[in-house]
XYZ file of C-alpha atoms in Angstrom:
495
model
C 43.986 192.015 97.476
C 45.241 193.972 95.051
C 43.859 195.173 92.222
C 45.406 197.033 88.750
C 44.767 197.911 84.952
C 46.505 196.101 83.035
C 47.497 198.291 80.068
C 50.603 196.533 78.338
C 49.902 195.276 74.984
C 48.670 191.205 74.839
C 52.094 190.446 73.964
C 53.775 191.920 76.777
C 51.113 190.326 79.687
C 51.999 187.241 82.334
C 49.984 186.012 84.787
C 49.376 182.489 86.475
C 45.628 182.531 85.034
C 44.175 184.516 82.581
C 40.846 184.773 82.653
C 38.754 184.800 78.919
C 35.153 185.174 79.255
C 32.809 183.527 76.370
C 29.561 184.170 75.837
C 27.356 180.978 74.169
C 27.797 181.521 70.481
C 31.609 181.260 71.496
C 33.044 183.710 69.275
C 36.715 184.441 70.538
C 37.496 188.366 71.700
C 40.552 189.772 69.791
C 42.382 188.651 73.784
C 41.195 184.815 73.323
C 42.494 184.532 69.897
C 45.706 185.417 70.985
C 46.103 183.293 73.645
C 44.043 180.730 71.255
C 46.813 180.884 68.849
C 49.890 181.155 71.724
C 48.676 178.217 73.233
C 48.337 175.306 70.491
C 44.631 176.266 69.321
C 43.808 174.801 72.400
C 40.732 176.856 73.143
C 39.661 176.273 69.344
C 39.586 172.734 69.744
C 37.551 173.173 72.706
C 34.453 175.543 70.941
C 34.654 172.837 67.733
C 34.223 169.962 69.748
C 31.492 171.680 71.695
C 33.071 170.476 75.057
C 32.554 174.033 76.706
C 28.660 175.603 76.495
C 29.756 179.081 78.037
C 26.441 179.013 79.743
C 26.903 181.432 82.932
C 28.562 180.766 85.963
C 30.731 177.862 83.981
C 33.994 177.334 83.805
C 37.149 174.834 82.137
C 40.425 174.882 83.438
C 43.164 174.375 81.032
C 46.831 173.944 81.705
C 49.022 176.264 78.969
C 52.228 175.608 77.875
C 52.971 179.297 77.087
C 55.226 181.616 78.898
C 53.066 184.177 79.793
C 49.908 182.590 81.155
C 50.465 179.125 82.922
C 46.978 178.392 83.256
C 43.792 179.504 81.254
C 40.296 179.776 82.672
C 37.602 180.017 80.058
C 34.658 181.753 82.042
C 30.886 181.171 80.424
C 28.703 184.588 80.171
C 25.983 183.006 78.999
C 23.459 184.618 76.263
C 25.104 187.614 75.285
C 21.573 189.581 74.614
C 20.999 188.622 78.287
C 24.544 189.745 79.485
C 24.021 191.822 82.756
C 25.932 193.094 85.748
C 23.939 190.398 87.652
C 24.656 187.567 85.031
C 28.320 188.873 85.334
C 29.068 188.602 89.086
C 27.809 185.266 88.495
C 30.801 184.475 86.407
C 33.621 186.212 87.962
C 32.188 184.079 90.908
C 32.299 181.413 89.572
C 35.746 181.889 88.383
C 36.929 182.975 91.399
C 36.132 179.788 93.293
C 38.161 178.032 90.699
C 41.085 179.670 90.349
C 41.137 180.418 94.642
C 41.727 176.505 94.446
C 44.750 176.585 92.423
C 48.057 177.702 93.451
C 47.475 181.103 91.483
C 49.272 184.073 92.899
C 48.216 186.795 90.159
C 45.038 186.272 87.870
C 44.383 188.310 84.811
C 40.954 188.704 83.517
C 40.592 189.704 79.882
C 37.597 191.808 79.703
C 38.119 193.197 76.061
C 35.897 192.671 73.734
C 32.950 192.679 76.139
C 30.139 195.317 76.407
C 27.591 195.230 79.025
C 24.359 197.305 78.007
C 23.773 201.051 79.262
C 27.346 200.423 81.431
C 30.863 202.145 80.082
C 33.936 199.232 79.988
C 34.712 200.719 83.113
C 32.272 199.299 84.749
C 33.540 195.406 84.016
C 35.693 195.844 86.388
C 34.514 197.809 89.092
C 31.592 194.468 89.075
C 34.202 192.039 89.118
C 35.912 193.235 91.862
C 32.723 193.250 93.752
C 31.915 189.831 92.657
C 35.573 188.605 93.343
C 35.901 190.193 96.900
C 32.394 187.938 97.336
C 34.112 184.870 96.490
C 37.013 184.912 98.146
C 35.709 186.383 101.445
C 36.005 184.108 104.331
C 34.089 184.114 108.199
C 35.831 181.827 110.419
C 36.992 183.909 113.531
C 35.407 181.402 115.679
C 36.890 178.033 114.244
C 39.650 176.188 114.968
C 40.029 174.884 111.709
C 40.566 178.093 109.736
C 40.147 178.263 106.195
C 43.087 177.031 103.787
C 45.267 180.200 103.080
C 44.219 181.481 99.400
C 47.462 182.188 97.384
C 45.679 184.950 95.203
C 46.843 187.952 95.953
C 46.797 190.732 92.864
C 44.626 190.723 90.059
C 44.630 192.473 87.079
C 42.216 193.682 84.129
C 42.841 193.996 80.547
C 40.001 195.625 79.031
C 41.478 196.910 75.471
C 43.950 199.180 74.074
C 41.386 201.727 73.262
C 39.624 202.841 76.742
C 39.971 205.492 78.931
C 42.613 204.361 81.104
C 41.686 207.403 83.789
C 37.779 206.041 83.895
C 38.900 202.236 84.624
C 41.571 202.913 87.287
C 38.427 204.732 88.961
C 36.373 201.907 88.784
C 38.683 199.716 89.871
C 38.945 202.370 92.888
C 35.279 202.084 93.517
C 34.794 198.815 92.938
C 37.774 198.025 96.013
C 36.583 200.277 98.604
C 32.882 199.184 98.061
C 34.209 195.681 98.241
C 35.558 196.804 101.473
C 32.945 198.475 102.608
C 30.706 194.852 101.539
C 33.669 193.424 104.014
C 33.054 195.144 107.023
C 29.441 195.138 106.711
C 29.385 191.041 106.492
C 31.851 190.357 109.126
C 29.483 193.106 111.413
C 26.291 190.846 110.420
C 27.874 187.478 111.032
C 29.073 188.338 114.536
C 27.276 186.759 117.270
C 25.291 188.667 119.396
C 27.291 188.123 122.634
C 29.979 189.783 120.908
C 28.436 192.654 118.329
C 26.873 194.555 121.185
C 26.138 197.916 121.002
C 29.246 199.180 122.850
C 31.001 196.716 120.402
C 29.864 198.698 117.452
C 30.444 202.026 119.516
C 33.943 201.027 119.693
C 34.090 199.784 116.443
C 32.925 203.708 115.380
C 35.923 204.960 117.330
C 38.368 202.501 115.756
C 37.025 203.950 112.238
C 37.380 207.926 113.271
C 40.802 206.673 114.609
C 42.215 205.382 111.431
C 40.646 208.276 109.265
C 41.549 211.794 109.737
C 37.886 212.750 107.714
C 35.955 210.704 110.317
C 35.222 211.850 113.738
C 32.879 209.647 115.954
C 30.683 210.675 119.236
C 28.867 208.120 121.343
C 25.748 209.059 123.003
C 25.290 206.750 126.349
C 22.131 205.926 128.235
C 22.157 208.723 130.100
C 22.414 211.537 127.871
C 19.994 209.920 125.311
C 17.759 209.942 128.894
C 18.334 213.758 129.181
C 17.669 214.376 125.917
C 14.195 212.843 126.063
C 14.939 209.593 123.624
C 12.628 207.539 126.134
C 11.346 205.298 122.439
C 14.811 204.162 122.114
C 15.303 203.335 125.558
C 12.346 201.423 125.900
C 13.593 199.080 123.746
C 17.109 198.658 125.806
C 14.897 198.239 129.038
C 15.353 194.678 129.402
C 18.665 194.139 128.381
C 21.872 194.106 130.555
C 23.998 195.554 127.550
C 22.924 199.534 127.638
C 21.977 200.822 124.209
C 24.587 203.573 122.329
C 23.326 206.588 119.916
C 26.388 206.382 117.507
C 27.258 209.462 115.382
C 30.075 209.324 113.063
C 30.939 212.401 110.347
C 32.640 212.259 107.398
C 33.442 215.931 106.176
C 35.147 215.983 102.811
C 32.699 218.541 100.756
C 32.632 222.375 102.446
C 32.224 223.215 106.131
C 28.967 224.661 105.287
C 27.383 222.121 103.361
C 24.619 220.598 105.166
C 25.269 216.548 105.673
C 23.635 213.744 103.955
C 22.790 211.605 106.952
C 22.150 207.705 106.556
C 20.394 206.421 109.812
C 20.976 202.659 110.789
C 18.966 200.020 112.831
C 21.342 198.235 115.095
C 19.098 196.281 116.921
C 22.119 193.574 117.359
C 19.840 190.723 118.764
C 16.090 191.040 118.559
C 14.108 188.098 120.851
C 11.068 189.759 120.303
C 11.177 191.885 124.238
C 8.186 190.812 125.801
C 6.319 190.049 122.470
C 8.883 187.131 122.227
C 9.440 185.722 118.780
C 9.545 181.781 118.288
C 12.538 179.854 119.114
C 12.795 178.499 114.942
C 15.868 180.322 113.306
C 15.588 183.116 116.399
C 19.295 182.885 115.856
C 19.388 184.791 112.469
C 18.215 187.588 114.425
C 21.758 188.692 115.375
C 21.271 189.933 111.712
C 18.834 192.874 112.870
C 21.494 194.643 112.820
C 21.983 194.635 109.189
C 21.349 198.154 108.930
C 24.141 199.977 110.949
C 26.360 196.912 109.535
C 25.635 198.999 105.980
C 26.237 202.145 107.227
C 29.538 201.034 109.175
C 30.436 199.345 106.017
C 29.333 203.175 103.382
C 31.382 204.819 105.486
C 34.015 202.773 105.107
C 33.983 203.292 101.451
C 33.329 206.629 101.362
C 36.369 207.515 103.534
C 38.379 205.145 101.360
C 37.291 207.139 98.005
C 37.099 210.437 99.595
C 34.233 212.371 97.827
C 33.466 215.921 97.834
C 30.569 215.363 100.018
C 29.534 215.566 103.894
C 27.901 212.479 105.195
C 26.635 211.849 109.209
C 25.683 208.078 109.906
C 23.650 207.348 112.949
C 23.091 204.203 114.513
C 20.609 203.530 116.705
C 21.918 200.632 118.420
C 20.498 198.679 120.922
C 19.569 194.856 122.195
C 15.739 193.726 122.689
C 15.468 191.473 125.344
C 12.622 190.139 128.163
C 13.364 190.582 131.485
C 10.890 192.498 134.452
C 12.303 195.591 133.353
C 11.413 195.211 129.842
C 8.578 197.326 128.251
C 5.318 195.786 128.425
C 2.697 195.763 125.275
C 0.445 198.416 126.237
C 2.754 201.047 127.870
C 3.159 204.204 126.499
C 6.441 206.462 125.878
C 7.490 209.591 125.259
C 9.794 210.134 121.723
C 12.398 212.788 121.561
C 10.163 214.535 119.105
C 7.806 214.897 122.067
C 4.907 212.230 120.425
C 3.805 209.485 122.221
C 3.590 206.321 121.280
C 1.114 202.995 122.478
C 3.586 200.099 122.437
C 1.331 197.135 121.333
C 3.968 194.842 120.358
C 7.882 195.004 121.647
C 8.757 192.961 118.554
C 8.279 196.269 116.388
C 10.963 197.694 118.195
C 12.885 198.820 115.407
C 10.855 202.183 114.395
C 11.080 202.681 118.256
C 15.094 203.367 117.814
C 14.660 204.973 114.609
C 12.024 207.368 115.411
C 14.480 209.099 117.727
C 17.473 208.427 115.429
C 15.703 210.787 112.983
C 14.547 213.337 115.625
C 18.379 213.901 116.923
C 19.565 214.274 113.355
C 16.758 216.715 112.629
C 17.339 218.567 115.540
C 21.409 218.387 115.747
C 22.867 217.895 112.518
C 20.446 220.052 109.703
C 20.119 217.311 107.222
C 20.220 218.121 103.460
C 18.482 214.456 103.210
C 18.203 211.501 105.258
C 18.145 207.738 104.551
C 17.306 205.116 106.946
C 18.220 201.787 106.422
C 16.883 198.754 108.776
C 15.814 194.907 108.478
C 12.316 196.170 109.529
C 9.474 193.870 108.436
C 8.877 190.365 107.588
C 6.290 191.560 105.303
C 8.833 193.151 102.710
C 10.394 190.063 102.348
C 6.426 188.727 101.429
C 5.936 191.200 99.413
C 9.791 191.936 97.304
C 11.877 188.489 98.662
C 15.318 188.194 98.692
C 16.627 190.389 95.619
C 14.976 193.631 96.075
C 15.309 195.917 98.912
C 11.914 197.675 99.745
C 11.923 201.957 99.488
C 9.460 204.453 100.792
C 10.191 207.843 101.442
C 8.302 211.412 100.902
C 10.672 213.175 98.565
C 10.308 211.922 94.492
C 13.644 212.995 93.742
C 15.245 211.570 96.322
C 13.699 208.413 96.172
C 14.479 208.593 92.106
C 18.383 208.882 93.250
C 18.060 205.700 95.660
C 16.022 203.919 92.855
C 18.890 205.051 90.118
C 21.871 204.420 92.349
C 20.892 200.480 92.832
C 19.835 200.393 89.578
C 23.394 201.517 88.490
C 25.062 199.782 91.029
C 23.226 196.364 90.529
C 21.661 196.882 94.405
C 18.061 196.949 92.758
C 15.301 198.862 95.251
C 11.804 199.413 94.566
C 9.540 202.158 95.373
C 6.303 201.183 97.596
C 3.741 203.881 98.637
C 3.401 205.696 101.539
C -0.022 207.266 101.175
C -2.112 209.381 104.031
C -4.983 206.370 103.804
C -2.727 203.865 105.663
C -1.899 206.377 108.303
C -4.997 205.407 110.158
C -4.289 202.055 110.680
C -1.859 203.354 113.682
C -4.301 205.279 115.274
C -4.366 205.036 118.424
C -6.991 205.307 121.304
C -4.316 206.439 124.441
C -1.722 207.768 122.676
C -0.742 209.860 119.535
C -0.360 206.419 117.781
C 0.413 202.707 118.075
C 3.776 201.216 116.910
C 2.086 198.315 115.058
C -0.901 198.964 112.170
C -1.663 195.281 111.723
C -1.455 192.915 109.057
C -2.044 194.552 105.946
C 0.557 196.681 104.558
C 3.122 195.801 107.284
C 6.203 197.853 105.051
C 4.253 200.167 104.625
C 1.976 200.676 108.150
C 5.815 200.632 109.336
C 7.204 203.452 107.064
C 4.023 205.610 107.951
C 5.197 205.361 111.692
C 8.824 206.813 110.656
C 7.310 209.556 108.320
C 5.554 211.074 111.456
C 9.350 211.901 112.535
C 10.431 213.182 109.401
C 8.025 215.608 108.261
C 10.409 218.265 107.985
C 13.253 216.471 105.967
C 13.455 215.351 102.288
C 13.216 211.453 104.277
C 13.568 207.914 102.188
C 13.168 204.486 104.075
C 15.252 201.398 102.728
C 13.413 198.116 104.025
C 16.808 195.590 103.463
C 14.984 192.350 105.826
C 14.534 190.970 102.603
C 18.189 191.292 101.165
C 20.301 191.811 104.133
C 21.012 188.165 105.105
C 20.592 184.961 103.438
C 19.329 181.533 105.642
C 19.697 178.040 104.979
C 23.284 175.686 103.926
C 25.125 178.895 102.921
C 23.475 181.347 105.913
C 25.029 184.469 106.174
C 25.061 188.334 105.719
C 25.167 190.106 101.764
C 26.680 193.281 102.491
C 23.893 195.156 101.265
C 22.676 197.998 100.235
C 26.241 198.755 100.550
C 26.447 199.585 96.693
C 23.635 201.150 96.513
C 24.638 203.601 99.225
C 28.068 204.404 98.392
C 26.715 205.083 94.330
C 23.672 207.086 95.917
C 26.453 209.168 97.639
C 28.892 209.444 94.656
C 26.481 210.678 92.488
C 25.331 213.184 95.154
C 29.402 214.258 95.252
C 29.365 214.775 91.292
């Protein structure tokens, strides 16, 4: 898709479908009344006779007779003291799905005229795009009926004559490659598990370096990590036939000796539970436990598309949890590369197990100037935030400020939980330096305690995405996030 600014004056503009948001008291933006007046007073008819409410998310299709525009697409915003990025995704959605139905080859939406709170005009468009990537993406690899070719193929933004045209034409940059980077990170999540496997996303890693000169990726096999000492992670892989990969890939666009910002991923690409075996209901969403290397395949992807002034190092832990007579047992005991030991009481918390060592090998190898870990690890943060809010821990205020400020900004909201020294007991253990589980109570949080035992040393934050990762039911599939978040959290960090 291609995206543009559309900076000639309303006089000058064609398209197939322009696009003319309306919030509910449908008052008509200086772009509307032209097209209004260019197009019979077609739209004014429309607002008099009340036959369009402008609530958000709806739409009216109207065939124009006017050169320029052969179709216009009134898109509802809703209240406009409740306008929001959230409220407009929803729209340009909305939209989207209309106009994706039509034979429209270029669509123009008219965002002049339209302020969203705390955000500059620039930011209209970088949401869109985000929101417009969402609708028209499509996952059908494995049909035979494939999806009806969608004739949209450019689409432009007119957002006034008085903007900064250098500020837009960024955020439409932004808004593309995170779009891209939401892409990649879906089509990861949706894969089957008999296909994403870890050397699958080890290859996928080399494909990436390949086609980006500031990306260079090294796979750590089964036997190094053994060498090494990364016997938590490989406990997990124990019972699996696919061997588990340590996946580094480096992005190096700020100065050779700035230390990285590192972003850790869970790629545990099917989880059955090991030994501790889960229940058969919906045990096929858990090729989704992967969700968190999917989001750092997919940051990296934007990042080497926008090129900051930044280094970054993602990491991803990947591996498959299976039960064979190989498999750990609950009760054994392994050594983690930081040289702790850890009482395994349940195989179905195996994804601290990969992470612990994760963190450990970028600690010890790559000098972090922060770390982030990102990983769909507990049912209980989906209890405790549900499906719109990722859950963050971490033991560094400031950096956990950025993470909350970035989603905030990027409309990826996170909130903060706490990680204090009381719930550290609950993984005591009575044969080992601690037990992977810490029961019940506090299971985000028990969890993020475990991981902050390996990251004492490093400003650490913890992003808890089971929640917001994927979504079940009629329209099951993966979100893409906290790819926003991840990719403003590093932006910022750029300057």
């Amino acid at each position: 898709m291609k995206y543009s600014l559309e900076k000639r004056a309303l006089e000058k503009q064609q398209s197939d479908c322009i696009v003319l948001p309306l919030f509910e008291d449908l008052q008509l933006s200086p772009a509307a009344n032209y097209v209004d007046q260019s197009s019979g007073n077609n739209i004014t008819k429309i607002v008099e006779r009340k036959d369009f409410d402008a609530k958000a998310g709806s739409t009216m299709l109207l065939s124009s007779e006017s050169e320029q525009h052969t179709r216009i697409l009134l898109m509802g915003l809703g209240k406009q003291d409740a306008f929001n990025p959230a409220t407009l995704k929803k729209s340009v959605l909305a939209a989207t799905n209309v106009v994706k139905n039509t034979q429209t080859k270029t669509a123009l939406f008219a965002l002049s005229g339209i302020t969203l709170p705390d955000y500059s005009s620039a930011w209209l468009a970088r949401f869109s795009i985000e929101a417009i990537s969402d609708a028209l993406y499509v996952f059908d690899e494995f049909k035979t009926q494939k999806a009806d070719k969608v004739t949209l193929d450019a689409v432009s933004f007119y957002c006034g004559e008085d903007i900064d045209d250098a500020l837009v034409e960024q955020a439409i940059k932004e808004g593309s490659a995170i779009a891209s980077g939401v892409s990649v990170t879906k089509t990861l999540g949706n894969l089957p598990g008999n296909i994403c496997t870890p050397t699958y996303l080890a290859e996928k890693a080399k494909v990436i370096a390949k086609n980006n000169n500031a990306i260079s990726t090294t796979v750590l096999d089964e036997k190094k990590m053994a060498s090494l000492g990364m016997h938590s992670l490989l406990s997990v892989s124990a019972g699996s036939e696919e061997p588990a990969q340590l996946i580094v890939m480096e992005y190096k666009g700020g100065n050779a000796s700035d230390r990285p910002h590192i972003l850790v991923g869970k790629g545990i690409t099917f989880d059955s539970g090991g030994i501790s075996l889960k229940p058969g209901e919906a045990m096929d969403e858990m090729k989704y436990d992967m969700c968190g290397a999917a989001s750092v395949f997919g940051t990296m992807t934007a990042i080497a598309e926008l090129q900051p002034a930044i280094n970054v190092t993602a990491i991803i832990a990947a591996a498959e949890n299976m039960p064979d007579g190989k498999a750990t047992k609950p009760g054994d005991i392994v050594t983690t590369l930081s040289g702790q030991t850890v009482e395994i009481l349940n195989t179905d918390a195996e994804g601290r197990l990969v992470l612990c060592d994760a963190l450990t090998y970028a600690e010890q190898h790559h000098n972090p100037a922060s770390i982030v870990d990102i990983a769909t690890l507990t049912g209980a943060c989906i209890i405790a935030l549900g499906h719109h809010t990722t859950g963050l821990l971490g033991n560094d205020d400031s950096l956990a400020d950025e993470l909350l400020n970035a989603g905030t900004k990027a409309a990826d909201k996170a909130w903060r939980l706490p990680l204090f020294d009381e719930y550290q007991t609950q993984l005591d253990s009575n044969f080992a330096d601690m037990q992977n589980i810490g029961g019940r109570p506090a299971g985000t949080i028990t969890a993020a305690c475990f991981l902050s035992r390996f990251a004492k040393e490093m400003k650490w934050a913890h992003l808890d995405i089971a929640g917001t990762a994927w979504t079940s039911g009629k329209n099951k599939g993966a979100t893409g996030r906290p790819v926003p978040m991840l990719t403003q959290y590093l932006l910022n960090k750029a300057g």
